[in-house]
CSV table of C-alpha atoms in Angstrom, one decimal:
chain,number,residue,atom,x,y,z
A,1,MET,CA,40.7,-50.5,36.4
A,2,GLY,CA,38.3,-48.2,35.9
A,3,THR,CA,37.7,-46.2,32.6
A,4,PRO,CA,40.5,-44.1,31.6
A,5,ARG,CA,39.0,-40.3,32.7
A,6,ASP,CA,39.1,-39.6,28.8
A,7,THR,CA,36.1,-42.1,27.9
A,8,ARG,CA,34.4,-42.0,30.7
A,9,GLU,CA,34.2,-38.5,29.9
A,10,ASP,CA,33.5,-39.4,26.2
A,11,GLN,CA,31.0,-41.6,28.2
A,12,ALA,CA,28.6,-39.3,30.4
A,13,GLN,CA,28.4,-36.9,27.2
A,14,GLU,CA,27.0,-39.5,25.3
A,15,VAL,CA,25.0,-40.6,28.0
A,16,ILE,CA,23.6,-37.6,28.7
A,17,ASP,CA,23.0,-37.4,25.0
A,18,ARG,CA,20.7,-39.9,24.9
A,19,LEU,CA,19.1,-39.6,27.9
A,20,TYR,CA,17.8,-35.4,27.2
A,21,GLU,CA,16.6,-36.7,23.8
A,22,GLU,CA,14.8,-39.6,25.8
A,23,TYR,CA,13.3,-36.9,28.9
A,24,PRO,CA,13.0,-34.0,27.8
A,25,ASP,CA,11.1,-32.6,30.6
A,26,THR,CA,12.2,-34.1,33.0
A,27,THR,CA,13.1,-32.5,36.9
A,28,ILE,CA,13.1,-33.2,40.6
A,29,SER,CA,9.6,-34.9,41.3
A,30,LEU,CA,8.6,-33.9,45.6
A,31,ASP,CA,5.9,-31.2,45.4
A,32,PHE,CA,6.8,-27.8,47.4
A,33,SER,CA,5.8,-24.6,46.6
A,34,ASN,CA,9.5,-23.0,49.4
A,35,ARG,CA,12.5,-23.5,50.8
A,36,LEU,CA,11.6,-24.7,53.7
A,37,GLU,CA,9.0,-27.2,51.7
A,38,LEU,CA,11.6,-28.8,50.1
A,39,LEU,CA,14.2,-29.7,52.9
A,40,VAL,CA,11.8,-31.2,54.8
A,41,ALA,CA,10.1,-33.2,51.8
A,42,VAL,CA,13.7,-34.3,50.7
A,43,VAL,CA,15.0,-35.9,54.6
A,44,LEU,CA,12.2,-37.4,54.7
A,45,SER,CA,12.9,-38.6,50.5
A,46,ALA,CA,15.4,-40.8,52.0
A,47,GLN,CA,14.9,-44.2,52.2
A,48,CYS,CA,11.1,-43.1,51.1
A,49,THR,CA,9.9,-43.2,48.0
A,50,ASP,CA,8.4,-39.0,46.8
A,51,GLU,CA,5.6,-41.2,45.5
A,52,ARG,CA,4.6,-41.0,49.4
A,53,VAL,CA,6.7,-38.5,50.4
A,54,ASN,CA,2.9,-36.7,48.0
A,55,GLU,CA,1.0,-37.8,49.8
A,56,VAL,CA,2.2,-37.2,53.7
A,57,THR,CA,3.6,-33.4,52.7
A,58,GLU,CA,-0.3,-32.9,51.5
A,59,GLU,CA,-1.2,-32.5,54.7
A,60,LEU,CA,1.5,-31.2,56.8
A,61,PHE,CA,2.6,-28.3,55.1
A,62,ASP,CA,-1.3,-27.0,55.5
A,63,LYS,CA,-0.4,-28.0,59.5
A,64,TYR,CA,3.5,-26.4,59.2
A,65,ARG,CA,3.7,-24.6,57.7
A,66,THR,CA,6.8,-22.0,59.4
A,67,ALA,CA,10.3,-23.1,60.9
A,68,ASP,CA,8.8,-22.2,64.3
A,69,ASP,CA,5.6,-25.2,63.5
A,70,TYR,CA,8.3,-27.9,63.1
A,71,ALA,CA,10.7,-25.8,66.2
A,72,ASN,CA,8.0,-25.5,68.2
A,73,ALA,CA,5.7,-29.1,67.6
A,74,ASP,CA,4.7,-32.0,69.5
A,75,GLU,CA,7.9,-34.5,68.7
A,76,ALA,CA,4.7,-37.7,69.2
A,77,GLU,CA,2.5,-35.6,67.4
A,78,LEU,CA,4.8,-34.7,64.2
A,79,ALA,CA,5.8,-38.4,63.9
A,80,ALA,CA,2.1,-40.1,64.3
A,81,ASP,CA,1.8,-36.5,61.0
A,82,ILE,CA,4.1,-38.3,59.2
A,83,TYR,CA,3.6,-41.6,59.9
A,84,GLY,CA,3.7,-43.9,56.7
A,85,ILE,CA,7.2,-42.4,56.0
A,86,THR,CA,10.0,-44.9,56.8
A,87,PHE,CA,12.0,-43.9,60.1
A,88,HIS,CA,8.6,-41.6,60.8
A,89,ASN,CA,10.1,-41.7,64.1
A,90,ASN,CA,13.4,-40.7,63.2
A,91,LYS,CA,12.4,-38.8,61.4
A,92,ALA,CA,9.7,-36.7,63.8
A,93,GLY,CA,13.5,-35.2,65.8
A,94,TYR,CA,14.8,-33.8,62.6
A,95,LEU,CA,12.6,-32.1,62.3
A,96,LYS,CA,11.9,-30.4,65.1
A,97,SER,CA,16.0,-30.2,65.5
A,98,THR,CA,15.8,-28.4,61.8
A,99,GLY,CA,13.2,-26.0,62.8
A,100,GLN,CA,14.9,-24.7,66.1
A,101,ARG,CA,18.6,-24.5,64.4
A,102,LEU,CA,16.4,-22.7,61.7
A,103,VAL,CA,15.0,-21.3,64.3
A,104,ALA,CA,17.7,-19.4,66.1
A,105,GLU,CA,20.6,-19.4,63.6
A,106,HIS,CA,18.8,-18.4,60.3
A,107,GLY,CA,16.2,-16.4,61.7
A,108,GLY,CA,13.8,-19.3,60.1
A,109,GLU,CA,14.6,-19.7,56.8
A,110,VAL,CA,16.4,-21.9,54.8
A,111,PRO,CA,20.6,-21.7,54.5
A,112,ASP,CA,22.5,-21.1,51.4
A,113,THR,CA,26.0,-22.7,52.1
A,114,MET,CA,27.0,-26.4,52.3
A,115,SER,CA,27.9,-26.5,55.3
A,116,ALA,CA,25.5,-24.3,56.4
A,117,LEU,CA,23.0,-27.5,55.6
A,118,THR,CA,24.7,-30.2,56.7
A,119,ASP,CA,24.9,-29.3,60.3
A,120,LEU,CA,21.3,-29.4,60.4
A,121,SER,CA,19.8,-32.9,61.8
A,122,GLY,CA,18.5,-35.4,59.4
A,123,VAL,CA,20.8,-33.5,56.0
A,124,GLY,CA,23.5,-35.3,54.4
A,125,ARG,CA,25.2,-33.9,51.2
A,126,LYS,CA,22.5,-35.4,49.0
A,127,THR,CA,19.8,-32.9,50.7
A,128,ALA,CA,21.9,-30.1,51.0
A,129,ASN,CA,22.8,-30.6,47.5
A,130,VAL,CA,18.4,-31.4,46.1
A,131,VAL,CA,18.3,-27.5,48.8
A,132,LEU,CA,20.7,-26.2,47.0
A,133,GLN,CA,20.4,-26.4,43.4
A,134,HIS,CA,15.9,-26.4,43.8
A,135,GLY,CA,15.6,-23.7,46.7
A,136,HIS,CA,18.8,-21.5,46.1
A,137,ASP,CA,19.2,-21.7,42.0
A,138,VAL,CA,22.7,-22.8,43.2
A,139,VAL,CA,24.7,-26.5,41.9
A,140,GLU,CA,27.5,-26.7,43.4
A,141,GLY,CA,27.9,-30.8,43.1
A,142,ILE,CA,26.2,-34.1,41.7
A,143,VAL,CA,23.3,-35.8,43.8
A,144,VAL,CA,23.2,-38.8,44.2
A,145,ASP,CA,20.6,-41.1,45.3
A,146,THR,CA,20.1,-44.9,44.6
A,147,HIS,CA,19.7,-44.8,40.4
A,148,VAL,CA,22.6,-42.2,39.7
A,149,ARG,CA,24.7,-44.8,41.6
A,150,ARG,CA,23.4,-48.1,40.3
A,151,LEU,CA,23.6,-46.1,36.9
A,152,SER,CA,26.4,-44.5,36.6
A,153,ARG,CA,28.0,-47.6,37.8
A,154,ARG,CA,26.6,-50.1,35.4
A,155,LEU,CA,27.4,-46.7,32.1
A,156,GLY,CA,31.3,-47.1,33.6
A,157,LEU,CA,31.0,-44.0,35.0
A,158,THR,CA,32.1,-44.9,37.7
A,159,THR,CA,33.8,-47.7,40.0
A,160,GLU,CA,33.9,-45.8,43.3
A,161,GLU,CA,31.0,-46.6,45.7
A,162,THR,CA,30.0,-44.4,48.1
A,163,PRO,CA,27.4,-41.8,47.7
A,164,GLU,CA,30.6,-38.8,48.9
A,165,ARG,CA,33.1,-40.8,46.5
A,166,ILE,CA,31.2,-41.7,43.3
A,167,GLU,CA,29.9,-37.9,43.2
A,168,GLN,CA,33.5,-36.8,43.4
A,169,ASP,CA,33.8,-39.1,40.8
A,170,LEU,CA,31.2,-37.7,38.3
A,171,MET,CA,32.1,-34.3,39.5
A,172,GLY,CA,35.2,-34.7,37.0
A,173,VAL,CA,33.5,-36.8,33.9
A,174,VAL,CA,30.0,-35.2,33.5
A,175,PRO,CA,30.2,-31.3,32.1
A,176,GLU,CA,29.4,-28.5,34.9
A,177,ASP,CA,26.0,-27.2,33.7
A,178,ASP,CA,24.6,-30.9,33.7
A,179,TRP,CA,25.3,-31.7,37.3
A,180,GLN,CA,21.7,-31.2,38.1
A,181,GLN,CA,20.1,-32.5,35.5
A,182,PHE,CA,22.7,-35.6,35.3
A,183,THR,CA,21.1,-36.5,38.0
A,184,HIS,CA,17.5,-36.6,37.2
A,185,LEU,CA,17.8,-37.7,33.7
A,186,PHE,CA,19.1,-40.6,35.7
A,187,ILE,CA,16.1,-40.9,38.4
A,188,SER,CA,13.5,-41.1,35.2
A,189,HIS,CA,15.1,-44.0,33.6
A,190,GLY,CA,16.7,-45.7,36.3
A,191,ARG,CA,12.5,-45.6,37.3
A,192,ALA,CA,11.2,-46.6,33.9
A,193,VAL,CA,14.0,-48.7,32.3
A,194,CYS,CA,17.5,-49.2,34.5
A,195,ASP,CA,15.5,-51.1,37.0
A,196,ALA,CA,18.1,-52.6,40.5
A,197,ARG,CA,16.8,-56.2,39.8
A,198,ASN,CA,15.4,-56.6,36.4
A,199,PRO,CA,16.8,-53.8,34.5
A,200,SER,CA,14.5,-54.2,30.5
A,201,CYS,CA,18.1,-53.7,27.6
A,202,ASP,CA,16.6,-54.2,25.3
A,203,GLU,CA,14.3,-51.5,25.7
A,204,CYS,CA,17.5,-49.1,26.4
A,205,VAL,CA,18.7,-46.8,24.2
A,206,LEU,CA,21.6,-47.2,26.7
A,207,GLU,CA,22.2,-50.6,25.4
A,208,ASP,CA,24.4,-50.2,22.7
A,209,VAL,CA,27.7,-48.3,25.5
A,210,CYS,CA,26.7,-50.2,28.3
A,211,PRO,CA,29.9,-52.1,29.5
A,212,SER,CA,26.4,-54.0,32.2
A,213,SER,CA,24.7,-54.2,29.4
A,214,LYS,CA,22.7,-58.3,29.3
A,215,LEU,CA,22.2,-59.5,26.1
A,216,ASP,CA,25.2,-60.0,23.8
A,217,HIS,CA,28.1,-58.2,25.0
A,218,ASP,CA,30.6,-58.7,26.3
A,219,VAL,CA,30.6,-57.2,30.3
A,220,ASP,CA,33.4,-55.6,31.4
A,221,LEU,CA,33.1,-55.8,35.4
A,222,ALA,CA,35.4,-53.4,36.0
A,223,SER,CA,33.6,-51.1,35.1
A,224,GLY,CA,30.4,-51.8,35.4
A,225,GLU,CA,27.6,-53.5,38.0
A,226,ALA,CA,27.9,-57.3,38.0
A,227,TRP,CA,24.3,-58.3,38.7
């Protein structure tokens, strides 16, 4: 059994309030200047660090400026241009296919609906949420990446395991006005303190409200995450 909904709502609000104080300026860490660049960067970021993506896209975005550029690209050359990105060969295929679809169905523009975005190659709900939020100012859900998944379970905000079910669960306890920043707050805290293998509980502003703390507290494995 998980934590009751009203308790989880209280827990979520306390967590959010503290993280806003800790990370007041947190935002997306990918570099982009338009919606197409954002879409490409997020596709490339799957299972790859944002830092590495930013290194690769600095030159990539100078060479590929429009959806037509990706649609007409030589796939092997495009793969070479993103070499160093995890699964670069597969992602080159995604980018070429996405460019073709953008040209054929959307006039070369990045669409602004969840359904249209998730129809693109390599684009799932997480990627679509990022593009909607930061490209179109449309917030339909919560982006659940590895940090959000790990921290939300450790903090007892959800017991779900898949990103889709975690997102739906969190949307019921996180205030809608905080959906976008919730992800950035958790990413910042996950990178700085709540590491996957060795979290720094003694430095954590959430330690006293975290059911998974390694310090002198009882750990509720039903609502937190075992180490």
